[in-house]
Short mmCIF file of C-alpha atoms in Angstrom, two decimals:
data_model
loop_
_atom_site.label_atom_id
_atom_site.label_comp_id
_atom_site.label_asym_id
_atom_site.label_seq_id
_atom_site.Cartn_x
_atom_site.Cartn_y
_atom_site.Cartn_z
CA MET A 97 0.07 -0.01 0.08
CA ARG A 98 1.14 3.36 -0.73
CA SER A 99 2.18 6.00 1.90
CA ALA A 100 0.27 9.09 0.11
CA PRO A 101 -3.35 9.37 0.02
CA THR A 102 -3.42 9.41 -3.85
CA ILE A 103 -6.30 7.10 -4.57
CA LEU A 104 -9.65 8.85 -4.86
CA HIS A 105 -12.96 7.46 -5.03
CA LEU A 106 -16.02 9.44 -6.31
CA ASP A 107 -19.50 8.49 -5.46
CA MET A 108 -22.33 10.72 -7.06
CA ASP A 109 -24.83 11.76 -4.30
CA ALA A 110 -28.19 9.58 -5.07
CA PHE A 111 -27.28 9.89 -8.76
CA PHE A 112 -30.70 9.08 -10.31
CA ALA A 113 -32.72 10.81 -7.92
CA SER A 114 -30.40 13.89 -7.68
CA ALA A 115 -30.61 13.82 -11.41
CA GLU A 116 -34.40 14.20 -11.39
CA GLN A 117 -34.52 16.83 -9.16
CA ALA A 118 -31.83 18.96 -10.91
CA SER A 119 -34.08 18.51 -14.09
CA LYS A 120 -37.51 19.11 -12.47
CA PRO A 121 -37.51 22.30 -10.31
CA SER A 122 -41.00 21.32 -8.37
CA LEU A 123 -39.01 18.08 -7.21
CA ARG A 124 -36.22 19.68 -5.37
CA GLY A 125 -36.38 19.18 -1.56
CA LYS A 126 -38.88 16.48 -2.11
CA ALA A 127 -39.10 12.78 -1.81
CA VAL A 128 -38.05 11.13 -5.11
CA ILE A 129 -37.81 7.49 -5.82
CA VAL A 130 -36.81 6.18 -9.07
CA GLY A 131 -37.13 2.55 -10.03
CA GLY A 132 -39.51 -0.13 -11.51
CA LEU A 133 -43.02 1.27 -10.58
CA GLY A 134 -44.91 -2.05 -11.43
CA PRO A 135 -46.03 -4.72 -8.61
CA ARG A 136 -42.71 -6.27 -8.80
CA GLY A 137 -40.52 -3.34 -9.05
CA VAL A 138 -37.83 -2.58 -6.85
CA VAL A 139 -36.15 0.98 -5.76
CA ALA A 140 -33.24 1.81 -8.06
CA THR A 141 -32.22 4.86 -5.64
CA CYS A 142 -34.07 7.51 -3.74
CA SER A 143 -33.00 11.23 -2.61
CA TYR A 144 -32.09 11.97 0.71
CA GLU A 145 -35.48 13.34 1.58
CA ALA A 146 -36.84 9.87 0.91
CA ARG A 147 -34.54 8.10 2.89
CA VAL A 148 -35.78 9.96 5.85
CA PHE A 149 -38.71 7.43 5.85
CA GLY A 150 -36.76 4.54 5.51
CA VAL A 151 -36.58 4.01 1.75
CA HIS A 152 -33.37 2.61 0.50
CA SER A 153 -31.98 1.09 -2.72
CA ALA A 154 -33.31 -2.42 -3.61
CA MET A 155 -36.21 -2.05 -1.57
CA PRO A 156 -39.52 -3.54 -3.14
CA MET A 157 -41.48 -0.51 -4.58
CA ALA A 158 -44.85 -1.94 -2.84
CA GLN A 159 -42.95 -1.26 0.48
CA ALA A 160 -41.26 2.05 -0.51
CA ARG A 161 -44.90 3.34 -1.15
CA ARG A 162 -46.14 2.29 2.27
CA LEU A 163 -43.26 4.17 3.55
CA ALA A 164 -43.49 7.20 1.54
CA PRO A 165 -46.92 7.42 -0.15
CA ASN A 166 -46.49 11.14 -1.06
CA ALA A 167 -43.06 10.82 -2.78
CA ALA A 168 -42.70 11.25 -6.55
CA TYR A 169 -42.31 7.83 -8.14
CA LEU A 170 -40.56 7.93 -11.48
CA VAL A 171 -39.19 5.53 -14.14
CA PRO A 172 -35.43 5.44 -14.71
CA ARG A 173 -34.26 7.47 -17.50
CA PHE A 174 -30.97 5.60 -18.42
CA GLY A 175 -29.94 7.24 -21.36
CA PHE A 176 -30.10 10.79 -19.48
CA TYR A 177 -28.00 9.38 -16.70
CA ARG A 178 -25.47 7.90 -19.03
CA SER A 179 -24.95 11.07 -20.82
CA ILE A 180 -24.24 12.74 -17.29
CA SER A 181 -22.00 9.91 -16.38
CA GLU A 182 -20.29 10.52 -19.31
CA GLN A 183 -19.24 14.14 -18.47
CA VAL A 184 -18.12 12.93 -15.16
CA MET A 185 -16.16 10.11 -16.27
CA ALA A 186 -14.28 12.49 -18.82
CA LEU A 187 -13.65 14.66 -15.81
CA LEU A 188 -11.91 12.02 -14.13
CA GLY A 189 -10.02 11.05 -17.18
CA GLU A 190 -8.28 14.42 -17.35
CA LEU A 191 -6.93 13.77 -13.72
CA SER A 192 -5.17 10.41 -14.41
CA PRO A 193 -5.28 7.68 -17.18
CA LEU A 194 -5.66 5.17 -14.57
CA VAL A 195 -9.77 5.53 -13.87
CA GLU A 196 -11.62 2.27 -12.78
CA PRO A 197 -15.32 2.84 -13.25
CA LEU A 198 -17.55 0.60 -10.91
CA SER A 199 -20.91 2.18 -12.11
CA LEU A 200 -22.32 5.15 -14.03
CA ASP A 201 -22.01 6.99 -10.66
CA GLU A 202 -18.84 5.67 -9.44
CA ALA A 203 -15.19 5.34 -9.74
CA PHE A 204 -11.55 4.70 -8.42
CA VAL A 205 -8.89 7.29 -9.70
CA ASP A 206 -5.03 6.96 -9.48
CA LEU A 207 -4.21 10.77 -8.87
CA GLU A 208 -0.30 9.63 -8.64
CA ALA A 209 -0.45 8.09 -12.17
CA GLY A 210 -1.84 10.89 -13.61
CA GLY A 211 0.61 13.51 -11.85
CA ALA A 212 -2.42 15.10 -10.46
CA ALA A 213 -1.42 14.47 -6.79
CA TRP A 214 1.86 12.97 -4.85
CA ASP A 215 1.23 13.73 -1.44
CA LYS A 216 -1.74 14.87 0.93
CA ALA A 217 -1.99 18.47 0.12
CA SER A 218 -1.83 17.98 -3.63
CA ALA A 219 -4.68 15.06 -3.30
CA ARG A 220 -7.06 17.26 -1.12
CA LEU A 221 -6.67 20.11 -3.70
CA ALA A 222 -7.44 17.52 -6.39
CA GLY A 223 -10.43 16.59 -4.81
CA VAL A 224 -11.85 19.83 -4.08
CA GLN A 225 -11.27 20.84 -7.86
CA LEU A 226 -12.98 17.78 -9.14
CA ARG A 227 -16.12 18.49 -6.74
CA ALA A 228 -16.03 22.04 -8.32
CA ASP A 229 -15.97 20.85 -11.57
CA ILE A 230 -18.81 18.56 -11.44
CA ARG A 231 -20.76 20.98 -9.80
CA ALA A 232 -20.27 23.17 -12.78
CA GLY A 233 -20.53 20.80 -15.71
CA THR A 234 -23.57 18.82 -14.40
CA GLY A 235 -25.34 20.94 -11.54
CA LEU A 236 -25.06 17.82 -9.41
CA THR A 237 -22.87 16.99 -6.31
CA GLY A 238 -20.31 13.98 -5.56
CA SER A 239 -18.58 12.74 -2.47
CA VAL A 240 -14.89 12.23 -2.57
CA GLY A 241 -12.91 10.05 -0.36
CA LEU A 242 -9.08 10.11 -0.53
CA ALA A 243 -6.70 7.37 1.17
CA ALA A 244 -3.69 5.37 0.15
CA SER A 245 -5.64 2.22 -1.17
CA LYS A 246 -8.97 1.36 -2.80
CA MET A 247 -10.68 -0.01 0.27
CA LEU A 248 -9.75 2.99 2.34
CA ALA A 249 -10.75 5.73 -0.35
CA LYS A 250 -14.25 3.83 -0.57
CA ILE A 251 -15.01 4.14 3.23
CA ALA A 252 -13.96 7.37 3.04
CA SER A 253 -16.30 8.68 0.27
CA GLU A 254 -19.18 6.95 2.28
CA GLN A 255 -17.97 9.11 5.42
CA ALA A 256 -18.23 12.08 3.14
CA LYS A 257 -21.57 11.81 2.28
CA PRO A 258 -23.51 13.68 1.00
CA ASP A 259 -21.69 16.31 -0.95
CA GLY A 260 -18.32 16.25 1.15
CA LEU A 261 -14.72 15.20 1.01
CA VAL A 262 -12.85 13.10 3.42
CA LEU A 263 -9.15 12.14 3.48
CA ILE A 264 -7.87 9.70 5.83
CA GLU A 265 -4.30 10.47 7.14
CA PRO A 266 -1.69 8.07 6.46
CA GLY A 267 -0.95 6.21 9.86
CA THR A 268 -4.43 6.58 11.19
CA GLU A 269 -5.72 3.71 9.15
CA ARG A 270 -5.71 1.00 11.59
CA THR A 271 -7.63 3.36 14.22
CA LEU A 272 -10.02 4.24 11.92
CA LEU A 273 -11.07 0.71 10.79
CA GLY A 274 -11.03 -0.67 14.46
CA PRO A 275 -14.35 -0.05 15.75
CA MET A 276 -16.30 -0.64 12.14
CA SER A 277 -18.76 -3.51 11.40
CA VAL A 278 -17.07 -6.31 9.50
CA ARG A 279 -19.66 -5.34 6.84
CA THR A 280 -17.43 -2.47 5.96
CA LEU A 281 -14.74 -4.77 4.44
CA PRO A 282 -15.04 -5.71 0.85
CA GLY A 283 -16.34 -9.15 0.37
CA VAL A 284 -18.09 -9.46 3.49
CA GLY A 285 -21.79 -9.83 2.53
CA PRO A 286 -24.67 -10.80 4.96
CA ALA A 287 -23.87 -14.42 4.63
CA THR A 288 -20.16 -13.85 5.88
CA GLY A 289 -20.96 -11.23 8.32
CA ASP A 290 -23.62 -13.56 9.86
CA HIS A 291 -21.03 -16.24 9.98
CA LEU A 292 -18.62 -14.26 11.64
CA ARG A 293 -21.25 -13.05 14.08
CA ARG A 294 -21.77 -16.54 15.24
CA ALA A 295 -18.03 -16.94 15.90
CA GLY A 296 -18.53 -13.60 18.13
CA ILE A 297 -16.75 -11.67 15.48
CA THR A 298 -18.42 -8.09 14.62
CA THR A 299 -15.87 -5.60 14.25
CA VAL A 300 -12.69 -4.99 12.26
CA ASP A 301 -10.98 -4.96 15.69
CA GLU A 302 -11.91 -8.49 16.42
CA ILE A 303 -11.02 -9.86 13.09
CA ALA A 304 -7.50 -8.66 13.64
CA GLU A 305 -7.68 -9.98 16.95
CA ALA A 306 -8.94 -13.39 16.09
CA GLY A 307 -5.92 -13.88 13.78
CA GLU A 308 -5.43 -15.23 10.59
CA ASP A 309 -5.46 -19.07 11.20
CA GLU A 310 -8.91 -18.59 12.83
CA LEU A 311 -10.15 -16.71 9.92
CA VAL A 312 -8.93 -19.35 7.63
CA ARG A 313 -10.63 -21.75 9.45
CA LEU A 314 -13.86 -20.05 9.36
CA LEU A 315 -13.82 -18.88 5.99
CA GLY A 316 -11.32 -20.78 3.88
CA LYS A 317 -7.91 -20.17 2.74
CA ALA A 318 -8.26 -17.55 -0.02
CA HIS A 319 -11.24 -15.32 2.01
CA GLY A 320 -9.46 -15.69 5.44
CA HIS A 321 -6.13 -14.51 4.31
CA ALA A 322 -7.54 -11.40 2.22
CA LEU A 323 -9.96 -10.41 4.98
CA TYR A 324 -7.35 -10.54 7.65
CA ALA A 325 -5.03 -8.38 5.56
CA MET A 326 -7.87 -5.73 5.15
CA ALA A 327 -8.47 -5.91 8.73
CA LEU A 328 -5.03 -4.56 9.09
CA ALA A 329 -5.38 -1.93 6.64
CA HIS A 330 -3.46 -3.70 4.20
CA ASP A 331 -4.96 -3.60 0.43
CA ASP A 332 -2.77 -3.53 -2.59
CA ARG A 333 -4.96 -3.95 -5.30
CA PRO A 334 -4.50 -1.28 -8.05
CA VAL A 335 -6.80 0.83 -10.01
CA VAL A 336 -7.42 -1.07 -13.37
CA SER A 337 -8.50 1.52 -15.80
CA GLU A 338 -10.20 -0.89 -18.18
CA ARG A 339 -12.21 -3.97 -17.61
CA GLU A 340 -12.98 -6.48 -20.32
CA THR A 341 -16.79 -6.49 -21.13
CA LYS A 342 -17.83 -10.08 -21.15
CA SER A 343 -21.42 -9.83 -22.56
CA VAL A 344 -24.14 -7.34 -23.16
CA SER A 345 -27.55 -8.08 -22.36
CA VAL A 346 -30.97 -6.85 -21.64
CA GLU A 347 -33.99 -8.03 -19.66
CA ASP A 348 -37.62 -7.00 -18.53
CA THR A 349 -39.65 -8.54 -15.77
CA TYR A 350 -43.15 -7.97 -16.29
CA ASP A 351 -45.91 -7.02 -14.00
CA VAL A 352 -48.16 -9.72 -15.24
CA ASP A 353 -47.01 -13.24 -16.37
CA ILE A 354 -47.05 -13.72 -20.06
CA HIS A 355 -49.00 -16.45 -21.30
CA ASP A 356 -49.66 -15.78 -24.90
CA ARG A 357 -46.81 -17.48 -27.10
CA VAL A 358 -47.26 -14.66 -29.83
CA ARG A 359 -46.67 -12.10 -27.10
CA VAL A 360 -43.56 -13.90 -25.78
CA GLY A 361 -42.21 -14.15 -29.22
CA LEU A 362 -42.71 -10.18 -30.09
CA GLU A 363 -41.16 -9.48 -26.55
CA VAL A 364 -38.01 -11.53 -27.40
CA GLN A 365 -37.87 -9.81 -30.64
CA ARG A 366 -37.88 -6.48 -28.71
CA LEU A 367 -35.32 -7.50 -26.34
CA ALA A 368 -33.20 -8.66 -29.31
CA ASP A 369 -33.50 -5.41 -31.10
CA ARG A 370 -32.19 -3.49 -27.80
CA CYS A 371 -29.46 -5.90 -27.25
CA VAL A 372 -28.24 -5.15 -30.67
CA GLY A 373 -28.62 -1.44 -29.88
CA ARG A 374 -26.37 -1.46 -26.87
CA LEU A 375 -23.89 -3.62 -29.03
CA ARG A 376 -23.57 -1.10 -31.56
CA GLY A 377 -23.44 1.54 -29.32
CA ALA A 378 -20.17 -0.12 -27.62
CA GLY A 379 -18.82 -0.62 -30.94
CA LEU A 380 -18.96 -4.40 -30.26
CA SER A 381 -20.37 -7.82 -31.81
CA GLY A 382 -20.63 -11.05 -30.35
CA ARG A 383 -20.79 -14.94 -31.45
CA THR A 384 -23.03 -16.30 -28.66
CA ILE A 385 -26.59 -15.26 -28.55
CA VAL A 386 -28.22 -16.14 -25.01
CA LEU A 387 -32.02 -16.53 -24.07
CA LYS A 388 -32.89 -16.17 -20.50
CA VAL A 389 -36.46 -17.11 -19.50
CA ARG A 390 -38.13 -16.82 -15.91
CA ARG A 391 -41.16 -18.70 -15.68
CA TYR A 392 -44.22 -18.45 -13.62
CA ASP A 393 -42.86 -20.73 -10.85
CA PHE A 394 -39.61 -18.43 -10.77
CA SER A 395 -37.60 -21.33 -12.43
CA THR A 396 -34.95 -19.83 -14.64
CA LEU A 397 -33.96 -21.34 -18.04
CA THR A 398 -31.03 -20.10 -20.23
CA ARG A 399 -30.49 -21.27 -23.62
CA SER A 400 -27.51 -20.30 -26.11
CA GLU A 401 -26.48 -20.54 -29.78
CA THR A 402 -22.97 -19.99 -30.89
CA LEU A 403 -22.49 -18.41 -34.54
CA ARG A 404 -19.92 -18.95 -36.98
CA GLY A 405 -18.55 -15.35 -36.43
CA PRO A 406 -19.09 -12.27 -34.40
CA THR A 407 -22.06 -10.21 -35.45
CA ASP A 408 -24.16 -6.98 -34.53
CA ASP A 409 -26.76 -7.66 -37.00
CA PRO A 410 -30.39 -7.30 -36.01
CA GLY A 411 -31.88 -10.01 -38.22
CA VAL A 412 -29.21 -12.64 -37.03
CA VAL A 413 -29.75 -11.88 -33.48
CA ARG A 414 -33.53 -11.94 -33.91
CA GLU A 415 -33.58 -15.25 -35.61
CA ALA A 416 -31.37 -17.01 -33.29
CA ALA A 417 -33.23 -15.77 -30.12
CA ALA A 418 -36.33 -17.00 -31.95
CA ARG A 419 -34.74 -20.32 -32.49
CA LEU A 420 -33.91 -20.46 -28.77
CA LEU A 421 -37.52 -19.69 -27.69
CA ASP A 422 -38.64 -22.64 -29.91
CA SER A 423 -37.13 -25.04 -27.28
CA VAL A 424 -38.42 -23.29 -24.20
CA ASP A 425 -42.00 -24.42 -22.74
CA THR A 426 -43.74 -21.10 -21.81
CA THR A 427 -47.28 -22.75 -21.33
CA GLY A 428 -47.35 -21.90 -17.62
CA GLY A 429 -46.69 -18.09 -18.09
CA VAL A 430 -43.66 -16.20 -18.05
CA ARG A 431 -42.64 -13.39 -15.61
CA LEU A 432 -38.86 -12.41 -17.08
CA LEU A 433 -37.05 -12.52 -20.58
CA GLY A 434 -33.66 -11.60 -21.43
CA VAL A 435 -31.57 -11.59 -24.63
CA GLY A 436 -27.62 -11.19 -24.45
CA VAL A 437 -24.89 -11.38 -26.67
CA SER A 438 -21.39 -12.62 -25.31
CA GLY A 439 -18.14 -13.85 -27.18
CA LEU A 440 -17.63 -10.13 -27.83
CA ALA A 441 -15.31 -8.58 -30.51
CA ASP A 442 -14.45 -5.50 -31.90
CA TYR A 443 -15.29 -6.60 -35.63
CA THR A 444 -18.24 -8.17 -37.33
CA GLN A 445 -18.38 -11.24 -39.41
CA GLU A 446 -19.95 -9.95 -42.77
CA ASP A 447 -21.31 -13.33 -44.33
CA LEU A 448 -23.92 -14.21 -41.59
CA PHE A 449 -26.83 -13.68 -43.66
CA ALA A 450 -27.03 -17.62 -44.03
CA GLN A 451 -27.41 -17.81 -40.52
CA ALA A 452 -30.69 -15.59 -40.22
CA ALA A 453 -32.52 -18.54 -42.24
CA GLY A 454 -34.01 -16.16 -44.90
CA VAL A 455 -34.66 -13.07 -42.98
CA GLN A 456 -34.21 -9.67 -44.75
CA VAL A 457 -31.92 -7.75 -42.48
CA GLU A 458 -32.78 -4.05 -42.22
CA SER A 459 -30.33 -1.22 -40.92
CA GLU A 460 -32.93 0.14 -38.96
CA VAL A 461 -32.67 -1.46 -35.19
CA GLU A 462 -35.91 -0.28 -34.11
CA GLU A 463 -37.93 -1.86 -37.04
CA PRO A 464 -41.51 -3.13 -35.74
CA SER A 465 -41.70 -6.76 -35.35
CA PRO A 466 -43.23 -8.96 -38.50
CA GLY A 467 -46.63 -10.56 -37.29
CA GLU A 468 -47.58 -7.70 -34.59
CA PRO A 469 -51.52 -7.58 -34.71
CA ALA A 470 -52.67 -4.91 -37.21
CA GLU A 471 -54.52 -2.76 -34.60
CA GLU A 472 -51.40 -2.27 -32.03
CA PRO A 473 -49.90 0.74 -34.10
CA SER A 474 -53.08 2.72 -33.34
CA ALA A 475 -54.02 1.30 -29.97
CA PRO A 476 -53.92 3.54 -26.80
CA VAL A 477 -50.99 2.01 -25.31
CA GLU A 478 -48.76 3.72 -28.23
CA ARG A 479 -49.91 6.78 -26.38
CA ARG A 480 -49.40 6.18 -22.94
CA TRP A 481 -46.46 7.99 -21.03
CA SER A 482 -44.12 6.70 -18.30
CA ALA A 483 -43.83 8.97 -15.25
CA GLY A 484 -40.95 11.27 -15.23
CA TYR A 485 -40.07 11.11 -19.00
CA ASP A 486 -39.74 14.49 -21.07
CA VAL A 487 -42.18 15.62 -23.51
CA ARG A 488 -42.96 18.81 -25.62
CA HIS A 489 -46.25 20.38 -26.14
CA ALA A 490 -46.49 22.66 -29.15
CA ALA A 491 -48.35 25.60 -27.11
CA TYR A 492 -46.79 25.07 -24.01
CA GLY A 493 -43.21 23.86 -24.52
CA HIS A 494 -40.97 21.40 -22.34
CA GLY A 495 -42.22 19.45 -19.51
CA TRP A 496 -42.49 15.95 -18.03
CA VAL A 497 -44.84 13.45 -17.36
CA GLN A 498 -46.40 13.33 -13.65
CA GLY A 499 -48.64 10.48 -14.61
CA SER A 500 -51.36 9.22 -16.96
CA GLY A 501 -54.42 7.03 -16.94
CA LEU A 502 -57.82 6.75 -18.12
CA GLY A 503 -56.79 8.08 -21.38
CA ARG A 504 -55.40 11.10 -19.72
CA VAL A 505 -51.60 12.47 -19.32
CA THR A 506 -50.69 14.97 -16.65
CA VAL A 507 -47.63 17.04 -17.45
CA ARG A 508 -45.92 19.69 -15.50
CA PHE A 509 -44.36 22.53 -17.98
CA GLU A 510 -40.67 23.37 -16.47
CA THR A 511 -37.16 23.20 -17.42
CA PRO A 512 -34.00 22.92 -15.18
CA ASP A 513 -33.34 26.66 -15.06
CA SER A 514 -37.30 27.70 -14.58
CA GLU A 515 -39.23 28.07 -11.63
CA PRO A 516 -41.78 25.25 -10.48
CA GLY A 517 -44.00 25.13 -13.42
CA ARG A 518 -47.79 24.53 -14.03
CA VAL A 519 -49.72 21.59 -14.50
CA ARG A 520 -51.96 20.69 -17.31
CA THR A 521 -53.77 17.44 -18.40
CA PHE A 522 -54.28 15.97 -21.87
CA ARG A 523 -55.56 13.36 -23.83
CA VAL A 524 -53.31 10.37 -24.37
CA ASP A 525 -53.55 10.94 -27.97
CA ASP A 526 -53.38 14.69 -28.09
CA PRO A 527 -51.13 15.54 -31.40
CA ASP A 528 -49.71 18.70 -30.04
CA LEU A 529 -48.07 16.38 -27.33
CA GLU A 530 -44.76 14.48 -28.21
CA PRO A 531 -41.85 12.85 -26.86
CA ALA A 532 -38.86 15.03 -25.99
CA ASP A 533 -34.89 14.73 -25.53
CA PRO A 534 -34.29 15.73 -21.87
CA LEU A 535 -32.57 19.19 -21.52
CA PRO A 536 -29.16 19.69 -20.11
CA LEU A 537 -28.95 20.54 -16.30
CA VAL A 538 -26.62 23.35 -16.72
CA PRO A 539 -27.23 25.88 -19.59
CA ARG A 540 -24.62 25.27 -22.55
CA ARG A 541 -21.99 27.46 -23.65
CA PRO A 542 -22.63 29.32 -27.13
CA ASP A 543 -20.00 27.15 -28.70
CA GLU A 544 -21.85 23.99 -27.51
CA PRO A 545 -24.16 22.30 -30.19
CA ASP A 546 -27.87 22.25 -29.28
CA GLU A 547 -28.49 18.61 -29.18
CA PRO A 548 -25.52 16.57 -27.60
CA ASP A 549 -25.37 12.93 -28.65
CA GLY A 550 -26.43 10.35 -26.39
CA GLN A 551 -28.62 12.74 -24.56
CA GLY A 552 -32.00 11.85 -25.22
CA GLU A 553 -33.96 8.65 -24.51
CA ARG A 554 -37.68 8.52 -25.83
CA VAL A 555 -40.70 7.36 -24.26
CA GLU A 556 -41.03 3.69 -25.01
CA PRO A 557 -44.57 2.62 -26.21
CA GLY A 558 -46.20 0.31 -23.58
CA MET A 559 -44.33 1.18 -20.74
CA PRO A 560 -46.05 1.37 -17.35
CA SER A 561 -47.99 4.41 -16.49
CA VAL A 562 -48.20 5.37 -12.82
CA GLN A 563 -49.22 8.46 -11.16
CA ALA A 564 -46.14 10.51 -9.84
CA SER A 565 -47.05 12.37 -6.74
CA SER A 566 -45.52 15.77 -6.40
CA VAL A 567 -46.28 19.10 -4.70
CA PRO A 568 -44.83 22.55 -6.32
CA ALA A 569 -42.04 23.74 -3.76
CA SER A 570 -39.64 26.79 -3.90
CA LEU A 571 -36.11 25.95 -4.73
CA PRO A 572 -34.10 24.56 -1.79
CA LYS A 573 -31.04 25.92 -0.43
CA SER A 574 -28.03 24.32 -1.54
CA ARG A 575 -26.35 21.98 0.45
CA SER A 576 -22.60 22.79 0.52
CA GLY A 577 -20.08 20.08 1.66
CA SER A 578 -17.26 21.15 3.80
CA GLU A 579 -13.83 19.57 3.06
CA GLY A 580 -12.41 18.24 6.12
CA GLY A 581 -9.43 16.31 7.03
CA GLY A 582 -9.68 12.67 9.23
CA ALA A 583 -12.54 10.70 8.80
CA THR A 584 -15.31 12.65 10.32
CA SER A 585 -18.70 11.40 8.91
CA ARG A 586 -21.36 13.71 7.25
CA PRO A 587 -25.21 13.12 8.01
#
């Protein structure tokens, strides 16, 4: 482990929910919960105002509604979050060539490798500047931890939340870790934590006191050695700039089990198209097509087919997924479907038309699936709107969907830099209302393009429509984070 605290861990604060609050003035200072809105949905993230009620990530959405019935419940807008993440990751890339993203909103940075820091003072300065740049560029806040190792930097960023910076002074690591729960250490989940608790070990100090031999006896050689080292604040894991992507996949869980075989087939085709969209977006192709089916009884089946060469052709992937579906019995109903591609490469095989079994391949990934009932394009489902998605009205301008139902859609008209807007209700098939791309959270400079690539994510037909509760509110006071030395926890 290095001696200087030059490993930085950034964790954006309540990322999805904060992005929604920043784009919707009427939700600032309010409880906001983002996730699947159906009966089987779970919370992806929630604002700090919602956490006061006991809501947390991965909680069933039904439980969240009981705890916070007046919160705003929104469908995730992953295209929007991804565009913000790209801005943040670009700022990290300016600090060092060694950036290890863990998710859209979290990453490690080796400041020393990029010459951005070499001691405590320069590391703190880099962290302070990074937080300021993120706020200026995205309007959002992130918490920063600085330490001599990845494990300690992540612990520091947790203590810095929300909107703060914590630097763990070299030489204080053991004192800091000692009273903490064993669950603080990487690799200690609920099962391992319970196993240690039954052995009378609940804190990091108690791990160190138990000794390496006892940990090996309790947890096995590899896990026991690693855990003992971490309890002594030894963590030599390097920041890894690139992780090899092994597969690209998409899946959907349905609120009501699907029994109709034709509908199942159409869903698989739609998922195949979405998967190809992600492949192309990453500049990848793959040889192995994977179908995942979770049936009514929670049994999960996986089928795969390996092609002669890598492809990113939607027709080839659709056809392979359809063949795989033919081998699966869906009679009792389907609750989840997924399509994935593995065996990835950064090139495609151009002679794969024969594998498509006569399917004519179109260049557009979003092509309508053949065999879809003729009445579907004009059915009301095409004009249903997901809570939180952006829209534009010919007369009233930009807004977002608060909810819809019974043939009506309620829209609040406001923008990231406006006052809380007014609410109006329209028919779901109002010709003056259309899906829109999200607006930037921070006004663009004059030299920036009007429509940045990757910013928009359209409302998808047929997505669940659930009323979002919100009450207009004045803009909240900004929450400024103090940059402190040592490991002082933040509320």
